[in-house]
């Protein structure tokens, strides 16, 4: 499925009105099935479906690693579906049942989780001792939208970039910001990249959901050119995630675990 579509609109420029062929981003319902049982529907841009599904399942603690997946198939003929066969373990069986019971369709703004569920997140704090220079972070932010094809075509998608090292990075683009993280991370996981010393940049606000996804993947640094929410900061401090916002020009705000920034 093409991720964009064209339509005719009326455009005004320099107070002159004229016909214009515009390019708009598509949004579809992506259904994810685990062992032939539907677990969630995501409203998403139809790109990188496999990466999105894998990134989502790991960030939601439904699977622990790529090794648990036996087979992945994408069906675009009837409905937009990703079908995954995997090993059911005691550690993820409860999470899957809870998702099937309580989940709702995810829109561009968030998921079915509540603020309390994020505060109740279990797991170890990020112990990574990597450091990142402020000059590197700001340099990467200055070129953040380069190589972002959908953004350049439509201006209507969020973007995430996961930097593994100086030469390796992964891009996720989607109408929903949380999907961009799952796509970028999913691509990295499929390519067997090591996330231990990586850092993640996103185009939108640093909400609790964005922070939670970074924590689940043990990514030590999350950066945005916009603001953080209070709950996002509380969660980042709880799990030793380095959280930086308003990264623009030659300045940024460090909300948590500042010792990683040099």
Coordinates of C-alpha atoms in Angstrom, one line a residue:
X1 CA 0.0 0.0 0.0
X2 CA 1.3 3.4 -0.9
X3 CA 1.9 5.5 2.2
X4 CA 0.8 8.7 0.4
X5 CA -2.1 9.8 -1.8
X6 CA -2.7 12.8 -4.0
X7 CA -5.7 15.1 -4.0
X8 CA -6.6 18.4 -5.5
X9 CA -6.9 21.4 -3.2
X10 CA -7.2 25.1 -3.4
X11 CA -4.0 26.9 -2.4
X12 CA -3.5 30.6 -1.6
X13 CA 0.0 32.1 -2.0
X14 CA 0.8 35.8 -2.1
X15 CA -3.0 36.4 -1.8
X16 CA -3.6 34.6 -5.1
X17 CA -5.9 31.5 -5.2
X18 CA -5.1 28.5 -7.5
X19 CA -5.6 24.8 -7.9
X20 CA -2.9 22.6 -6.5
X21 CA -2.1 18.8 -6.4
X22 CA -1.3 18.0 -2.8
X23 CA 0.3 14.9 -1.3
X24 CA -1.3 13.6 1.8
X25 CA -0.2 10.8 4.2
X26 CA -2.3 7.7 4.5
X27 CA -3.5 6.3 7.8
X28 CA -4.9 2.7 8.1
X29 CA -5.9 0.3 10.8
X30 CA -3.1 -2.2 11.4
X31 CA -4.2 -5.4 13.2
X32 CA -1.6 -7.4 15.1
X33 CA -2.3 -11.1 15.6
X34 CA -0.3 -13.3 18.0
X35 CA -0.7 -17.0 17.3
X36 CA -3.9 -16.3 15.3
X37 CA -5.4 -14.2 18.1
X38 CA -5.9 -10.4 17.6
X39 CA -4.2 -8.5 20.4
X40 CA -4.3 -4.8 19.2
X41 CA -5.3 -2.5 16.4
X42 CA -3.0 0.5 15.7
X43 CA -3.9 3.5 13.5
X44 CA -0.7 3.8 11.5
X45 CA 1.0 4.9 8.3
X46 CA 1.4 1.8 6.0
X47 CA 5.2 1.6 6.1
X48 CA 7.6 -0.7 8.0
X49 CA 4.8 -2.9 9.3
X50 CA 7.0 -5.7 10.4
X51 CA 9.3 -3.4 12.3
X52 CA 6.3 -1.6 13.9
X53 CA 4.8 -4.9 15.1
X54 CA 8.1 -6.1 16.6
X55 CA 9.0 -2.8 18.2
X56 CA 5.5 -2.5 19.7
X57 CA 5.4 -6.1 21.1
X58 CA 8.8 -5.7 22.8
X59 CA 8.0 -2.2 24.2
X60 CA 4.7 -3.5 25.6
X61 CA 6.5 -6.4 27.2
X62 CA 4.5 -8.9 25.2
X63 CA 7.7 -10.6 23.9
X64 CA 11.2 -10.3 25.2
X65 CA 13.3 -10.7 22.1
X66 CA 13.3 -11.6 18.4
X67 CA 14.3 -15.1 19.3
X68 CA 10.8 -15.9 20.6
X69 CA 9.3 -15.2 17.1
X70 CA 8.8 -18.3 14.9
X71 CA 7.2 -16.6 11.9
X72 CA 5.9 -13.3 10.6
X73 CA 3.5 -12.8 7.8
X74 CA 1.9 -9.6 6.5
X75 CA -1.6 -9.8 4.9
X76 CA -2.6 -6.7 2.9
X77 CA -5.2 -8.3 0.7
X78 CA -8.3 -8.4 2.9
X79 CA -7.3 -6.3 5.9
X80 CA -4.0 -4.7 6.9
X81 CA -2.6 -7.4 9.2
X82 CA 0.6 -8.7 10.8
X83 CA 0.4 -12.3 11.8
X84 CA 3.1 -13.5 14.2
X85 CA 3.7 -17.0 15.5
X86 CA 5.8 -17.0 18.7
X87 CA 6.7 -19.1 21.8
X88 CA 4.3 -18.4 24.7
X89 CA 6.3 -18.0 27.9
X90 CA 5.0 -17.6 31.5
X91 CA 6.6 -14.1 31.5
X92 CA 4.5 -12.8 28.7
X93 CA 1.3 -14.8 28.9
X94 CA -0.2 -12.5 31.5
X95 CA 0.7 -9.3 29.6
X96 CA -0.9 -10.7 26.5
X97 CA -4.2 -11.6 28.3
X98 CA -4.3 -8.1 29.9
X99 CA -3.8 -6.4 26.6
X100 CA -6.6 -8.4 25.0
X101 CA -8.9 -7.5 27.8
X102 CA -8.1 -3.8 28.3
X103 CA -6.7 -2.6 25.0
X104 CA -8.3 -0.1 22.6
X105 CA -7.4 1.2 19.2
X106 CA -4.5 3.5 19.4
X107 CA -4.9 6.9 17.7
X108 CA -2.3 9.5 16.9
X109 CA -2.3 10.8 20.5
X110 CA -1.9 7.8 22.7
X111 CA -2.9 4.3 23.9
X112 CA -5.1 2.7 26.3
X113 CA -2.6 2.9 29.2
X114 CA -3.3 5.2 32.0
X115 CA -0.9 7.5 34.0
X116 CA -1.1 5.1 36.9
X117 CA 0.0 2.1 34.8
X118 CA 3.1 4.0 33.7
X119 CA 4.0 4.9 37.3
X120 CA 3.5 1.2 38.2
X121 CA 6.0 0.0 35.6
X122 CA 8.2 -2.8 36.7
X123 CA 11.8 -3.4 35.7
X124 CA 15.4 -2.5 36.4
X125 CA 16.8 1.0 36.1
X126 CA 19.0 1.7 33.1
X127 CA 22.5 1.0 34.3
X128 CA 24.3 2.0 31.1
X129 CA 27.3 4.3 31.8
X130 CA 27.7 5.7 28.2
X131 CA 28.2 9.4 27.8
X132 CA 27.1 11.7 25.0
X133 CA 28.5 15.1 24.1
X134 CA 26.1 18.0 23.9
X135 CA 27.7 19.0 20.6
X136 CA 26.9 15.7 19.1
X137 CA 23.3 15.8 20.2
X138 CA 22.7 19.3 18.9
X139 CA 24.5 18.5 15.6
X140 CA 22.2 15.5 15.1
X141 CA 19.2 17.6 15.9
X142 CA 20.2 20.2 13.4
X143 CA 19.9 17.6 10.6
X144 CA 17.0 15.7 12.2
X145 CA 14.7 15.8 9.2
X146 CA 17.2 14.8 6.5
X147 CA 16.4 11.5 4.8
X148 CA 12.9 11.6 6.1
X149 CA 11.0 10.9 2.9
X150 CA 7.4 11.0 4.2
X151 CA 8.0 14.2 6.1
X152 CA 9.5 15.9 3.1
X153 CA 6.5 14.8 0.9
X154 CA 3.7 15.6 3.3
X155 CA 4.9 17.5 6.4
X156 CA 2.2 15.4 8.2
X157 CA 4.2 12.7 10.1
X158 CA 6.1 12.4 13.3
X159 CA 9.7 11.1 13.1
X160 CA 12.0 9.1 15.3
X161 CA 15.7 8.5 14.7
X162 CA 17.6 5.8 16.6
X163 CA 21.4 6.4 16.4
X164 CA 23.5 3.2 17.1
X165 CA 26.8 4.8 16.2
X166 CA 28.3 7.5 13.9
X167 CA 27.4 5.6 10.8
X168 CA 24.4 3.5 11.7
X169 CA 20.9 4.9 12.4
X170 CA 17.3 3.9 11.9
X171 CA 14.3 6.1 11.0
X172 CA 10.6 5.7 11.8
X173 CA 7.9 7.9 10.3
X174 CA 4.2 7.7 11.1
X175 CA 1.1 9.7 11.9
X176 CA 1.4 8.5 15.5
X177 CA 4.5 9.5 17.4
X178 CA 4.6 6.3 19.5
X179 CA 4.6 4.3 16.3
X180 CA 7.7 6.0 15.1
X181 CA 9.7 4.7 18.0
X182 CA 8.4 1.2 17.5
X183 CA 9.3 1.4 13.8
X184 CA 12.8 2.7 14.4
X185 CA 13.6 0.3 17.2
X186 CA 11.9 -2.6 15.3
X187 CA 14.2 -2.0 12.3
X188 CA 17.3 -2.0 14.6
X189 CA 16.2 -5.2 16.3
X190 CA 15.5 -6.9 12.9
X191 CA 19.0 -5.9 11.9
X192 CA 20.4 -7.3 15.2
X193 CA 21.8 -3.9 16.2
X194 CA 23.1 -3.4 19.7
X195 CA 21.0 -0.7 21.5
X196 CA 23.2 -0.5 24.6
X197 CA 25.0 2.7 23.6
X198 CA 22.3 4.1 21.3
X199 CA 20.3 7.3 21.7
X200 CA 16.9 8.1 20.4
X201 CA 15.6 11.4 18.9
X202 CA 11.9 12.2 18.4
X203 CA 10.0 15.0 16.8
X204 CA 7.3 15.5 19.4
X205 CA 6.8 16.0 23.1
X206 CA 8.4 13.7 25.6
X207 CA 5.3 12.2 27.2
X208 CA 5.2 9.3 29.6
X209 CA 4.5 6.9 26.7
X210 CA 7.5 7.9 24.7
X211 CA 9.7 7.7 27.9
X212 CA 8.3 4.2 28.7
X213 CA 9.2 2.9 25.3
X214 CA 12.8 4.1 25.6
X215 CA 13.0 2.5 29.1
X216 CA 11.6 -0.9 27.9
X217 CA 14.3 -1.1 25.2
X218 CA 17.1 0.1 27.7
X219 CA 18.0 3.0 25.5
X220 CA 20.0 5.4 27.7
X221 CA 19.2 8.7 26.1
X222 CA 16.0 10.2 24.7
X223 CA 16.0 13.7 23.1
X224 CA 13.4 16.0 21.5
X225 CA 13.4 19.5 20.2
X226 CA 10.1 20.1 22.1
X227 CA 9.0 19.8 25.8
X228 CA 8.7 17.0 28.3
X229 CA 5.6 16.3 30.4
X230 CA 5.9 16.1 34.2
X231 CA 4.9 12.4 34.2
X232 CA 7.5 11.8 31.5
X233 CA 10.2 13.4 33.7
X234 CA 9.1 11.4 36.8
X235 CA 9.3 8.2 34.9
X236 CA 12.7 9.0 33.4
X237 CA 14.1 9.8 36.8
X238 CA 12.7 6.6 38.3
X239 CA 14.5 4.4 35.7
X240 CA 17.7 6.5 35.2
X241 CA 16.9 7.5 31.6
X242 CA 18.6 10.6 30.4
X243 CA 15.9 12.9 29.1
X244 CA 16.6 16.1 27.1
X245 CA 14.1 18.5 25.6
X246 CA 14.2 21.8 23.7
X247 CA 17.3 20.7 21.9
X248 CA 17.7 23.5 19.4
X249 CA 20.5 25.6 18.2
X250 CA 23.2 25.6 20.9
X251 CA 21.0 24.8 23.9
X252 CA 18.8 22.1 25.5
X253 CA 17.1 21.2 28.8
X254 CA 18.3 18.1 30.7
X255 CA 15.5 16.7 32.9
X256 CA 17.1 13.6 34.3
X257 CA 20.3 11.6 34.8
X258 CA 22.5 14.5 33.6
X259 CA 25.8 12.7 34.2
X260 CA 25.5 11.0 30.8
X261 CA 25.7 14.4 29.0
X262 CA 29.2 15.9 28.7

